[in-house]
Coordinates of C-alpha atoms and ligand atoms in Angstrom, one line a residue:
X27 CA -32.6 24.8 -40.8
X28 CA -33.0 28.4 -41.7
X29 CA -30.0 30.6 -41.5
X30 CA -30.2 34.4 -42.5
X31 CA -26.8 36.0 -43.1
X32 CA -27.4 39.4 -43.4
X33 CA -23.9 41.4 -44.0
X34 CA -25.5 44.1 -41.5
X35 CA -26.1 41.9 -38.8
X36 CA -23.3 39.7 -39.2
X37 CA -19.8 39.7 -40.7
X38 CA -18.9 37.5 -43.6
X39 CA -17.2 35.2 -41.8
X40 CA -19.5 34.7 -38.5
X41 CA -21.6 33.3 -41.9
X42 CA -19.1 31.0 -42.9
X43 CA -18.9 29.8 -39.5
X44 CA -22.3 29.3 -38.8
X45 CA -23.3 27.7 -41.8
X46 CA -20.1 25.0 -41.0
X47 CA -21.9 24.5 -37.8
X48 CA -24.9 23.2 -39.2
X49 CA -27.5 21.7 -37.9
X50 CA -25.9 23.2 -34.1
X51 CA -26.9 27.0 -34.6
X52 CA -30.3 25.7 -36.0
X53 CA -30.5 24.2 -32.6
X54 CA -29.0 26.7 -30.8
X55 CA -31.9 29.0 -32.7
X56 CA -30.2 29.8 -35.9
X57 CA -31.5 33.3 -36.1
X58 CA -32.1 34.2 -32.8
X59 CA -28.4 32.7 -31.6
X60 CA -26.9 34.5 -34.7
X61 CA -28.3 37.9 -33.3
X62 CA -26.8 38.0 -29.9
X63 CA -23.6 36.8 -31.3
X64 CA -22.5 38.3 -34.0
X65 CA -24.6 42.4 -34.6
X66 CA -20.7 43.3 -34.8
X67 CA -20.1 46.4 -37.0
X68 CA -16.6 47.3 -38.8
X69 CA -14.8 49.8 -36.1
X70 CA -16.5 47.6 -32.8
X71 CA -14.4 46.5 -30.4
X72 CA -16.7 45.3 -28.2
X73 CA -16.2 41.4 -28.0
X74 CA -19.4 39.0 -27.1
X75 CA -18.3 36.2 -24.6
X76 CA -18.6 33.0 -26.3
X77 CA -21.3 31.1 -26.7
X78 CA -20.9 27.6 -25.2
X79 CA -21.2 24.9 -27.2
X80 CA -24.1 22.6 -27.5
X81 CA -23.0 19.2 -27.6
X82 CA -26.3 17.5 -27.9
X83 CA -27.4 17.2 -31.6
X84 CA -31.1 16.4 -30.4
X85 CA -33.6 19.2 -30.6
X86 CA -34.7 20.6 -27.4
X87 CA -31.8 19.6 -25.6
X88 CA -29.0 22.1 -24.7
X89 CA -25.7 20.1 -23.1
X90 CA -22.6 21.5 -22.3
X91 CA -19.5 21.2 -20.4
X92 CA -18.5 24.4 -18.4
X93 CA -15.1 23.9 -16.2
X94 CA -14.1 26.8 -13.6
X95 CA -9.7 26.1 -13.4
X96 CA -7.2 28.8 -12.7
X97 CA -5.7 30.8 -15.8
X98 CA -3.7 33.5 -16.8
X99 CA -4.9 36.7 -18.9
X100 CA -3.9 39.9 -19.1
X101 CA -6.9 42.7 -17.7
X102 CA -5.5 45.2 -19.1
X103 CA -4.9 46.0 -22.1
X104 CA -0.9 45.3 -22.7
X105 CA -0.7 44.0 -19.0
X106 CA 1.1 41.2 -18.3
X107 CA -0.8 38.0 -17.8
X108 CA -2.3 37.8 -14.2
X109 CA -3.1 35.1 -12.0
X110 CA -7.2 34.9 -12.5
X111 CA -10.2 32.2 -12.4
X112 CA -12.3 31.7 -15.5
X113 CA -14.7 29.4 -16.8
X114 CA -13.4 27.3 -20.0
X115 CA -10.6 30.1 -20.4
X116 CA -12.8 33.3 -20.4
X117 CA -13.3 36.2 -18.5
X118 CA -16.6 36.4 -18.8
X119 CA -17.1 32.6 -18.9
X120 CA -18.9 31.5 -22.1
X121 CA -22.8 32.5 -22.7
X122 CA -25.2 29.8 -22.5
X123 CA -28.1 30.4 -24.8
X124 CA -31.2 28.1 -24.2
X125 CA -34.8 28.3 -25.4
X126 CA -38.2 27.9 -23.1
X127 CA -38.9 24.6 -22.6
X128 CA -35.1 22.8 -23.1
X129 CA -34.0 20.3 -21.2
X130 CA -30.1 21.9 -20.3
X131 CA -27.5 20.0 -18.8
X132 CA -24.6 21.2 -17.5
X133 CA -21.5 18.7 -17.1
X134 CA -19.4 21.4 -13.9
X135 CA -16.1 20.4 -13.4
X136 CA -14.5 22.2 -11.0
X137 CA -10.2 22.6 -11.2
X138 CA -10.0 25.4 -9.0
X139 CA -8.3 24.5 -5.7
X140 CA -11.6 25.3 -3.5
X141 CA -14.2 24.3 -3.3
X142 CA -17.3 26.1 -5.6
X143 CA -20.6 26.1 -6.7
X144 CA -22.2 27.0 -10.2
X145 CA -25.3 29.0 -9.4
X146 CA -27.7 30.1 -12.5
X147 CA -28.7 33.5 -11.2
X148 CA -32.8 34.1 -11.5
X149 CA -33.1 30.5 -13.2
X150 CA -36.4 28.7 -11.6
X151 CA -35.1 25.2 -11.3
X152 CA -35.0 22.0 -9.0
X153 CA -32.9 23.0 -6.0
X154 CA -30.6 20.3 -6.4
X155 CA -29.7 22.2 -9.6
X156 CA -28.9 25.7 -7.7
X157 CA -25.6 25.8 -7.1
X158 CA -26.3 27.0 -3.5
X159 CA -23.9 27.1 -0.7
X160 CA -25.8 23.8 0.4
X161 CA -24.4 22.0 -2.3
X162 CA -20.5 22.5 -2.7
X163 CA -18.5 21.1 -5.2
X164 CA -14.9 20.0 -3.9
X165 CA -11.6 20.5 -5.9
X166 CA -11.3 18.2 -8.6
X167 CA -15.1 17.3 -8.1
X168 CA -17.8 17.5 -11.1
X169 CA -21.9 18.1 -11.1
X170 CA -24.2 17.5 -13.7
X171 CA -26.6 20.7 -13.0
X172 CA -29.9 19.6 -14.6
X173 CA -33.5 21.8 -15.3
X174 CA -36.1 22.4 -17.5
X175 CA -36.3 25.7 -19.1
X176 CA -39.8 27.2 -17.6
X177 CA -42.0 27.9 -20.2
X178 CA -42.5 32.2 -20.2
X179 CA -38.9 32.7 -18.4
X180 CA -37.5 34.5 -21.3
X181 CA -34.9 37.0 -20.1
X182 CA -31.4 37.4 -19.0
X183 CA -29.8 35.8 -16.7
X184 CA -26.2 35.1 -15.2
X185 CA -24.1 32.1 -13.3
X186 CA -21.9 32.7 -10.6
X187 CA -19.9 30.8 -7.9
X188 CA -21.8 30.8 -4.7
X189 CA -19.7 29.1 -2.4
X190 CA -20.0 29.3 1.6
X191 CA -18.1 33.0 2.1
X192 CA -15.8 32.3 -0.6
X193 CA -18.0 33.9 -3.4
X194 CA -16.3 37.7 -3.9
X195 CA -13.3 36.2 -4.2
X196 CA -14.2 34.0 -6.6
X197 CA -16.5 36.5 -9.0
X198 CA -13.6 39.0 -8.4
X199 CA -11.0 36.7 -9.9
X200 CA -13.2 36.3 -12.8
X201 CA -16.0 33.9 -12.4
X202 CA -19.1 35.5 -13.9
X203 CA -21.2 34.7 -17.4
X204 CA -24.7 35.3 -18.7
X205 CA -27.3 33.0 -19.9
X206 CA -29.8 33.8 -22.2
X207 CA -33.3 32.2 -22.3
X208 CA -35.2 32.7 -25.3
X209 CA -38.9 32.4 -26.1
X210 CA -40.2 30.2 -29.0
X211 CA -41.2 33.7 -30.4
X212 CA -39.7 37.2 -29.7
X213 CA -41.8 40.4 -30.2
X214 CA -38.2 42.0 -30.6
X215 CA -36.5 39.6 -33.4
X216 CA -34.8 40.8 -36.2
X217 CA -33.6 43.6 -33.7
X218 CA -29.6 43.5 -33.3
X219 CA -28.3 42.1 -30.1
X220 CA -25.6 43.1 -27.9
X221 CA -24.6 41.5 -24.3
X222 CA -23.2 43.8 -21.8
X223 CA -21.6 42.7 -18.6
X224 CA -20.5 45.1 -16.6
X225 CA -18.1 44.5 -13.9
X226 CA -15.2 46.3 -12.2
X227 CA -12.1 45.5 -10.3
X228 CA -9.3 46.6 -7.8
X229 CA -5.9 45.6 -9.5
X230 CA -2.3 45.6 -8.0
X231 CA 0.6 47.8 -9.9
X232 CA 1.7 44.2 -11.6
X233 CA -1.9 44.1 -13.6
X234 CA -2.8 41.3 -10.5
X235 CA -6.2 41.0 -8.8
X236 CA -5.6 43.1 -5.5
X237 CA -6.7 42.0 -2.9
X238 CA -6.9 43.6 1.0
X239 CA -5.1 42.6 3.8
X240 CA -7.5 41.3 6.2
X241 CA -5.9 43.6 9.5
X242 CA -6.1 46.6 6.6
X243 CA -9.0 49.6 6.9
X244 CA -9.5 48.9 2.9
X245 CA -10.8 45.3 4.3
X246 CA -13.2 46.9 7.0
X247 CA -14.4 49.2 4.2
X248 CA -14.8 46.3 1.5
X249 CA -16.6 44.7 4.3
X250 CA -19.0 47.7 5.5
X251 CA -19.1 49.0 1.2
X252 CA -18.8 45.8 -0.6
X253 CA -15.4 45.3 -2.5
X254 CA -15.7 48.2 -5.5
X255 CA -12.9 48.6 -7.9
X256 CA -11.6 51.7 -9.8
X257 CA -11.3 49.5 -13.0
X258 CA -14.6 49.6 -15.0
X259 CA -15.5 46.6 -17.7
X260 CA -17.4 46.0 -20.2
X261 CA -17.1 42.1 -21.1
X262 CA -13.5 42.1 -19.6
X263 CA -13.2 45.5 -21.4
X264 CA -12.4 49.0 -20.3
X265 CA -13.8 51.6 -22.6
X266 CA -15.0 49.3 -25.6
X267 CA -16.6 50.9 -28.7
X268 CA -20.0 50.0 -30.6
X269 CA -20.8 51.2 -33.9
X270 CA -24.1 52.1 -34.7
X271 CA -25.3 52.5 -38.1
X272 CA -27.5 56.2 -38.0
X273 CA -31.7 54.9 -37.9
X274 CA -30.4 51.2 -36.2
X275 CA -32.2 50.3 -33.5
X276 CA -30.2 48.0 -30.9
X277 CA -31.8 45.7 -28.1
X278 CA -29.0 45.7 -25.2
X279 CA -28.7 43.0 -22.4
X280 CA -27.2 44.5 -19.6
X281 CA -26.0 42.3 -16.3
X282 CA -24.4 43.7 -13.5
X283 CA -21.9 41.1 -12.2
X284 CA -20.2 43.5 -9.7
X285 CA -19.5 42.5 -6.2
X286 CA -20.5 45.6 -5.2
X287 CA -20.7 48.7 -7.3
X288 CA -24.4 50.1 -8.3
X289 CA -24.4 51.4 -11.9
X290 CA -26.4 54.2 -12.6
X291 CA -26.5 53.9 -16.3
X292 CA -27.4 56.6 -18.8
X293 CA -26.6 58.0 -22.6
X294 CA -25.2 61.3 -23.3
X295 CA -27.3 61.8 -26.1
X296 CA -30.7 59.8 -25.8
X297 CA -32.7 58.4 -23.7
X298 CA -32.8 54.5 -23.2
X299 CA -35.9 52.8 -24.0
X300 CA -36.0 50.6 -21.2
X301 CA -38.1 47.1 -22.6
X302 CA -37.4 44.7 -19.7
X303 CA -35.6 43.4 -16.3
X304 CA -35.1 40.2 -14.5
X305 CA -36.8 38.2 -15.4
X306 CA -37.4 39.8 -19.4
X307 CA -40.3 41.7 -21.4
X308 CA -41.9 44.6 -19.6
X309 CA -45.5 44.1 -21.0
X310 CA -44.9 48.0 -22.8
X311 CA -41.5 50.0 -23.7
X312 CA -40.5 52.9 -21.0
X313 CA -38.5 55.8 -21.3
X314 CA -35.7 56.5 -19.1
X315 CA -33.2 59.5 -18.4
X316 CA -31.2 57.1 -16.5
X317 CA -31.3 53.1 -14.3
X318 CA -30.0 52.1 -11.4
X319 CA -28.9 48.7 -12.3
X320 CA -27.6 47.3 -8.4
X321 CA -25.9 44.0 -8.1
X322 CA -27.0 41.2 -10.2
X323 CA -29.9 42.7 -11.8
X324 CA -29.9 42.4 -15.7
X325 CA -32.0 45.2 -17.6
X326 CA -32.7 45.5 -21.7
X327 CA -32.9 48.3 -23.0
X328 CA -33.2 49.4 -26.8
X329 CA -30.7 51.9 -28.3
X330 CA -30.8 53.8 -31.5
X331 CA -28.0 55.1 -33.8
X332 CA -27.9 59.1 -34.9
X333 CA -26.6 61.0 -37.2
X334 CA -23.5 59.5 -38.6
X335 CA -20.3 60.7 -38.1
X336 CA -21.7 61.8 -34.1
X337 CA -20.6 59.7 -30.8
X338 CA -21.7 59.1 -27.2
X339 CA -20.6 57.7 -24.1
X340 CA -22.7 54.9 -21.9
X341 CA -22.2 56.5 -18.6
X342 CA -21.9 55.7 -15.0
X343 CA -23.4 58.1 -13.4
X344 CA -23.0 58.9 -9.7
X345 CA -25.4 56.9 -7.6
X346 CA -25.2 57.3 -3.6
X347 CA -26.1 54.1 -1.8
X348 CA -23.4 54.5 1.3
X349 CA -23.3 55.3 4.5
X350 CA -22.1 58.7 5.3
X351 CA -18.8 57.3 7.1
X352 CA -17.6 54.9 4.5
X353 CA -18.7 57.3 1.5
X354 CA -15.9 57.0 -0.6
X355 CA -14.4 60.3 -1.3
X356 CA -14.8 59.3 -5.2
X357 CA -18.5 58.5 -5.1
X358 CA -20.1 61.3 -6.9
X359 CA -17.6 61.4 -9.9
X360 CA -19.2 59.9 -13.6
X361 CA -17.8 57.0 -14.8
X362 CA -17.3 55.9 -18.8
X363 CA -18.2 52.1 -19.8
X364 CA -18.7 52.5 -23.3
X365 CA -17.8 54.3 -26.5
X366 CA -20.5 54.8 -29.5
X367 CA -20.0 55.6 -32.8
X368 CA -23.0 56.1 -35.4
X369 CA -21.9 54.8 -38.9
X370 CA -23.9 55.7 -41.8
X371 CA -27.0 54.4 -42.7
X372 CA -27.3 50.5 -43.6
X373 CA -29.7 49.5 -46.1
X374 CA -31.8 47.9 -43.7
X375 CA -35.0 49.7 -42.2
X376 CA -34.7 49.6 -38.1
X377 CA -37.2 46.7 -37.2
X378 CA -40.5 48.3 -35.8
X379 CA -40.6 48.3 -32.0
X380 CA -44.1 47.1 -31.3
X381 CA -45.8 48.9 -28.8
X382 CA -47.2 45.9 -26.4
X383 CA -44.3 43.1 -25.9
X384 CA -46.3 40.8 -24.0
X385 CA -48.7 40.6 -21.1
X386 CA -47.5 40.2 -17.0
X387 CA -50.5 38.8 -15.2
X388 CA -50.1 39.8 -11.3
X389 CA -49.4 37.5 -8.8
X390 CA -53.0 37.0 -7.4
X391 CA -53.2 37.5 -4.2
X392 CA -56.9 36.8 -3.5
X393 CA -55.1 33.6 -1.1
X394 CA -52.3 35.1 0.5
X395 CA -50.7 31.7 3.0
X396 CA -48.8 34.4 4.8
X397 CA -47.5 38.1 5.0
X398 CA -44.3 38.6 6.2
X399 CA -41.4 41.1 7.0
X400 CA -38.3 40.7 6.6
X401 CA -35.8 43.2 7.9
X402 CA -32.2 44.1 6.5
X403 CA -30.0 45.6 8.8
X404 CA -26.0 46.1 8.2
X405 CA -25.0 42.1 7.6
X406 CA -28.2 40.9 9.3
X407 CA -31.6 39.4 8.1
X408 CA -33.9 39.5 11.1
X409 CA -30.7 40.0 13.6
X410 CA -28.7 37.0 12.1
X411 CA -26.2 35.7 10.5
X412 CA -27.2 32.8 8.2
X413 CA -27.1 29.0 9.5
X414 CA -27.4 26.2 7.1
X415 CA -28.7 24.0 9.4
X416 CA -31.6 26.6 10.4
X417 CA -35.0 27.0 7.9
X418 CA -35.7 30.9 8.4
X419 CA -39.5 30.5 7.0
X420 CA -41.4 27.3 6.4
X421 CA -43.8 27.5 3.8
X422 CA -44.8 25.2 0.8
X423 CA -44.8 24.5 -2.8
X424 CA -48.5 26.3 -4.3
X425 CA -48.5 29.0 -1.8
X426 CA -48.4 32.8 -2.6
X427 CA -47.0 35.0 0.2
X428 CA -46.4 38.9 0.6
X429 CA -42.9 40.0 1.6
X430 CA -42.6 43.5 3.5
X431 CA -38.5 43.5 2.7
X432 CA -37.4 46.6 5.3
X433 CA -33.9 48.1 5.0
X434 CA -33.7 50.1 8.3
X435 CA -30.2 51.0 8.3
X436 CA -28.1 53.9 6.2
X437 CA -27.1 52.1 2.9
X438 CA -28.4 50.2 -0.1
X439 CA -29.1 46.0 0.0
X440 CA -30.0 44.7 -2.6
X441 CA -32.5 42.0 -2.1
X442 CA -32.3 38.6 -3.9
X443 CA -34.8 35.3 -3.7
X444 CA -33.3 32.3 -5.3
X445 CA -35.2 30.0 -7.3
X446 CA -38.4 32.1 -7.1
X447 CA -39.6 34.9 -9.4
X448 CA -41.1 38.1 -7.4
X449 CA -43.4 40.6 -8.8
X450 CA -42.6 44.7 -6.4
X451 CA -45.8 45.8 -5.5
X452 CA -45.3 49.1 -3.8
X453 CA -42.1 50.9 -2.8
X454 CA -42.7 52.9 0.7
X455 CA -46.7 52.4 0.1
X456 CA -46.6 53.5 -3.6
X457 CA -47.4 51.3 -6.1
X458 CA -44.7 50.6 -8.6
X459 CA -45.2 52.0 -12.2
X460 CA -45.6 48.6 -14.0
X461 CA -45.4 45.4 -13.2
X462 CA -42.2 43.0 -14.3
X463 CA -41.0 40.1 -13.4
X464 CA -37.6 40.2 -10.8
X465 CA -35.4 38.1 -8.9
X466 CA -33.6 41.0 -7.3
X467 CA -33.9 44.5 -6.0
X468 CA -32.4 46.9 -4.7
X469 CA -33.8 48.5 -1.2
X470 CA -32.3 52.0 -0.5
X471 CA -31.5 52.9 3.0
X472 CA -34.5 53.5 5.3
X473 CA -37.1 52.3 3.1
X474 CA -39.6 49.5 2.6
X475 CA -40.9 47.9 -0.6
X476 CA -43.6 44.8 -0.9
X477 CA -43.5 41.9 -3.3
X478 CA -45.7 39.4 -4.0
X479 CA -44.0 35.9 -4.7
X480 CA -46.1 32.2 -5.6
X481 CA -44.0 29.2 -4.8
X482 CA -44.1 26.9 -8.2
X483 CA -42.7 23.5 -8.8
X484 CA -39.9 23.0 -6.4
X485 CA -39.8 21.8 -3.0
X486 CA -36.4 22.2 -1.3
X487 CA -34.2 25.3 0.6
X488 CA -34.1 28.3 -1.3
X489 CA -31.7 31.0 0.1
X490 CA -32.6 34.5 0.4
X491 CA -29.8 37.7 0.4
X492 CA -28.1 40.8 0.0
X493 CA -26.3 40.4 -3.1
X494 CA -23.3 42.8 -2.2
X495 CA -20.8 40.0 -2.1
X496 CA -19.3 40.8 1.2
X497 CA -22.4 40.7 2.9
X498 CA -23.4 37.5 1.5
X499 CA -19.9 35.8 2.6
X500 CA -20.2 37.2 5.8
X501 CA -23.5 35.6 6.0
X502 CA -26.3 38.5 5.4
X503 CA -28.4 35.2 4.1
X504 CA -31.4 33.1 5.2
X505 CA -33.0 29.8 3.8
X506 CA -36.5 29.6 3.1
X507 CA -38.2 26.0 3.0
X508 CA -40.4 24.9 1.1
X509 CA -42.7 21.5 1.2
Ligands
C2O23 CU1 -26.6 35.7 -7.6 CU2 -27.6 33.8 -4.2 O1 -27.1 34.7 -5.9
CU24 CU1 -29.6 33.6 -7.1
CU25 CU1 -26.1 44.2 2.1

């Protein structure tokens, strides 16, 4: 076991700790699993969820217990405890760090008094193992969600209840983590970590999830907008702070676990090297002024500290994806997430950011078994609602298809395939920048984009969706079959 306590990267204590847990960390990837912990600075007060804990002592083997039951915690800060959902007492639930090529087991229990599902966002896994609304979990029920880590899925991911038309009510009352995948090596180790969920809320005057009445406009406008929330978080937190040592160059995992809301994210005083997406590594760094980051996409991006003593603000900035008559009258305001602060120098030289991170072969499409379209209209997929007993497309395991996804209404939907990494090819006939690896994506109103998916490993029903909440529940969903 090698475990590197460097006072930079990691407080004295985390070191104590980690060296008590022994032989764990080393499995959980000593280093690695130290990084995305613990790059904590004197003056942060940004918290990292949790990281679950492995209870399997054998290498290669990640097993934990995650239980979603009701609890009480305060959202605010001084706010009386309010009535929430969490998983194992945290809002967001614990962070489940694996490695390419684990064997994870997940031992569910669910306490709520609903039913639920666990489903691992982006995760390409037997479809017994994803969580879909195929496969509820009753109260007081348990499920042992199995998989194999796919070799080259390093990235960011997220889990989240997906329940038949129960699911922004659940999320919104706090059921939302992040899961990790690590590769056996990272072109970006020794770079400080930091996870950033970003979620907001509507609360009540009491410090209480709010929630519309159904007969209420505010419900036919959650319904029409997805449910968005004036309260903006940051791992549970409004308006945390990060302090970055001046010349420190951080790596940021960023998930967007709203219901609704689509961040545009930017810095006041740099640009953010953008370094990957979905489903990880972009094969080079980008710059970027500003991302739109819509529901459920995860982006990382690479941040570096100036000179000490000087601040800025991770922004939200204003992003229109409405239609004109639900626009809320708020839309174009800036939001802040995130505080920074740049400390003096550390001792440490920033890690070298290598110029090629790894290499994205396209999806070849030399055999295409079909080209389709698929259109999004306002809570429709092809002019339906979703059935569970129906297949939308048949196709089978080995295959490699093109999807036309066209949004031919006024607002944003973003698109999500479960189960199945994509690759965008084009965007209203132009061909994307660079190539990356996605599980979700937004389509603005009145346009078109292409993707090019190949159906690995898992025969089963894989659903297809908007992921703005509301739409999902009210059924903006479809099933796609494989054999
Ligand atoms: Cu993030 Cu079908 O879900
Ligand atoms: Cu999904
Ligand atoms: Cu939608």
């Amino acid at each position: 076991m090698r475990l590197i306590c460097i006072p930079r990267w990691a407080s004295a204590r985390r070191c104590r700790a980690l060296a008590l847990l022994g032989g764990m960390a080393a499995v959980a990837g000593g280093r690695a699993g130290l990084a995305a912990q613990g790059a904590s600075e004197p003056g942060d007060t940004l918290r990292q969820p949790p990281i679950v804990q492995n209870i399997s002592r054998r290498p290669g083997i990640v097993e934990v217990e995650v239980t979603a039951a009701p609890a009480s915690i305060p959202l605010l800060p001084g706010a009386a405890p309010a009535a929430v959902y969490a998983y194992n007492g945290t809002i967001p639930g614990p962070t489940i760090e694996v490695h390419e090529g684990d064997s994870v087991v997940i031992h569910f229990h669910n306490h709520l008094p609903e039913p639920t599902t666990v489903h691992w966002h982006g995760v390409h896994l037997p479809v017994d193992a994803d969580g879909s609304p195929l496969y509820p979990i009753a109260p007081g029920g348990a499920h042992d969600y199995a998989f194999r880590v796919a070799q080259g899925s390093a990235g960011t991911y997220w889990y989240h209840p997906h329940p038949d038309a129960r699911t922004t009510r659940q999320v919104a009352l706090g059921l939302y983590g992040a899961i990790i995948v690590r590769p056996a090596r990272d072109p970006l180790a020794g770079i400080p970590e930091k996870l950033l969920i970003l979620s907001d809320n509507r609360l009540a005057p009491d410090g209480s999830v709010s929630f519309p009445d159904p007969a209420s406009v505010q419900a036919s406008v959650d319904m029409e907008n997805g449910r968005e929330g004036d309260r903006l978080f940051v791992n549970g937190q409004i308006m945390p702070r990060i302090v970055v040592p001046s010349g420190e160059v951080q790596r940021w995992r960023i998930v967007n676990a709203s219901p609704a809301r689509v961040y545009r994210l930017a810095l006041t005083d740099q640009q953010l090297l953008h370094v990957g997406d979905d489903g990880g590594l972009f094969e080079r760094p980008v710059e970027a002024a500003d991302l739109v980051l819509a529901n459920s996409e995860r982006v990382e991006v690479l941040v570096r500290g100036q000179a000490p003593g000087s601040r800025s603000t991770l922004q939200d900035l204003p992003y229109d994806r409405y239609a004109p008559q639900t626009r809320p009258a708020d839309w174009n305001s800036t939001h802040p997430l995130l505080a920074l602060e740049y400390g003096a120098a550390g001792p440490l030289k920033a890690a070298p950011i290598p110029a090629t991170l790894r290499v994205i072969p396209p999806v070849d499409t030399s055999h295409v078994f079909a080209r389709r379209v698929i259109v999004l209209s306002q809570g429709l997929i092809d002019g339906k609602t979703m059935d569970m007993h129906r297949s939308d497309i048949r196709s089978r395991v080995g295959a490699t298809e093109i999807w036309t996804i066209q949004n031919v209404v006024g607002m944003d939907h973003p698109f999500h395939l479960h189960g199945n990494h994509f690759q965008v090819l084009d965007r209203d006939g132009v061909a994307v920048p660079f190539r990356s690896w996605k599980d979700s994506v937004n389509v603005p109103r009145h346009s078109s984009l292409r993707l090019a998916v190949r159906f690995e490993d898992y025969p089963g029903k894989w659903m297809y969706h908007c992921h703005i909440l509301d739409h999902e529940d009210e059924g903006m969903m479809a099933i796609l079959e494989l054999h």
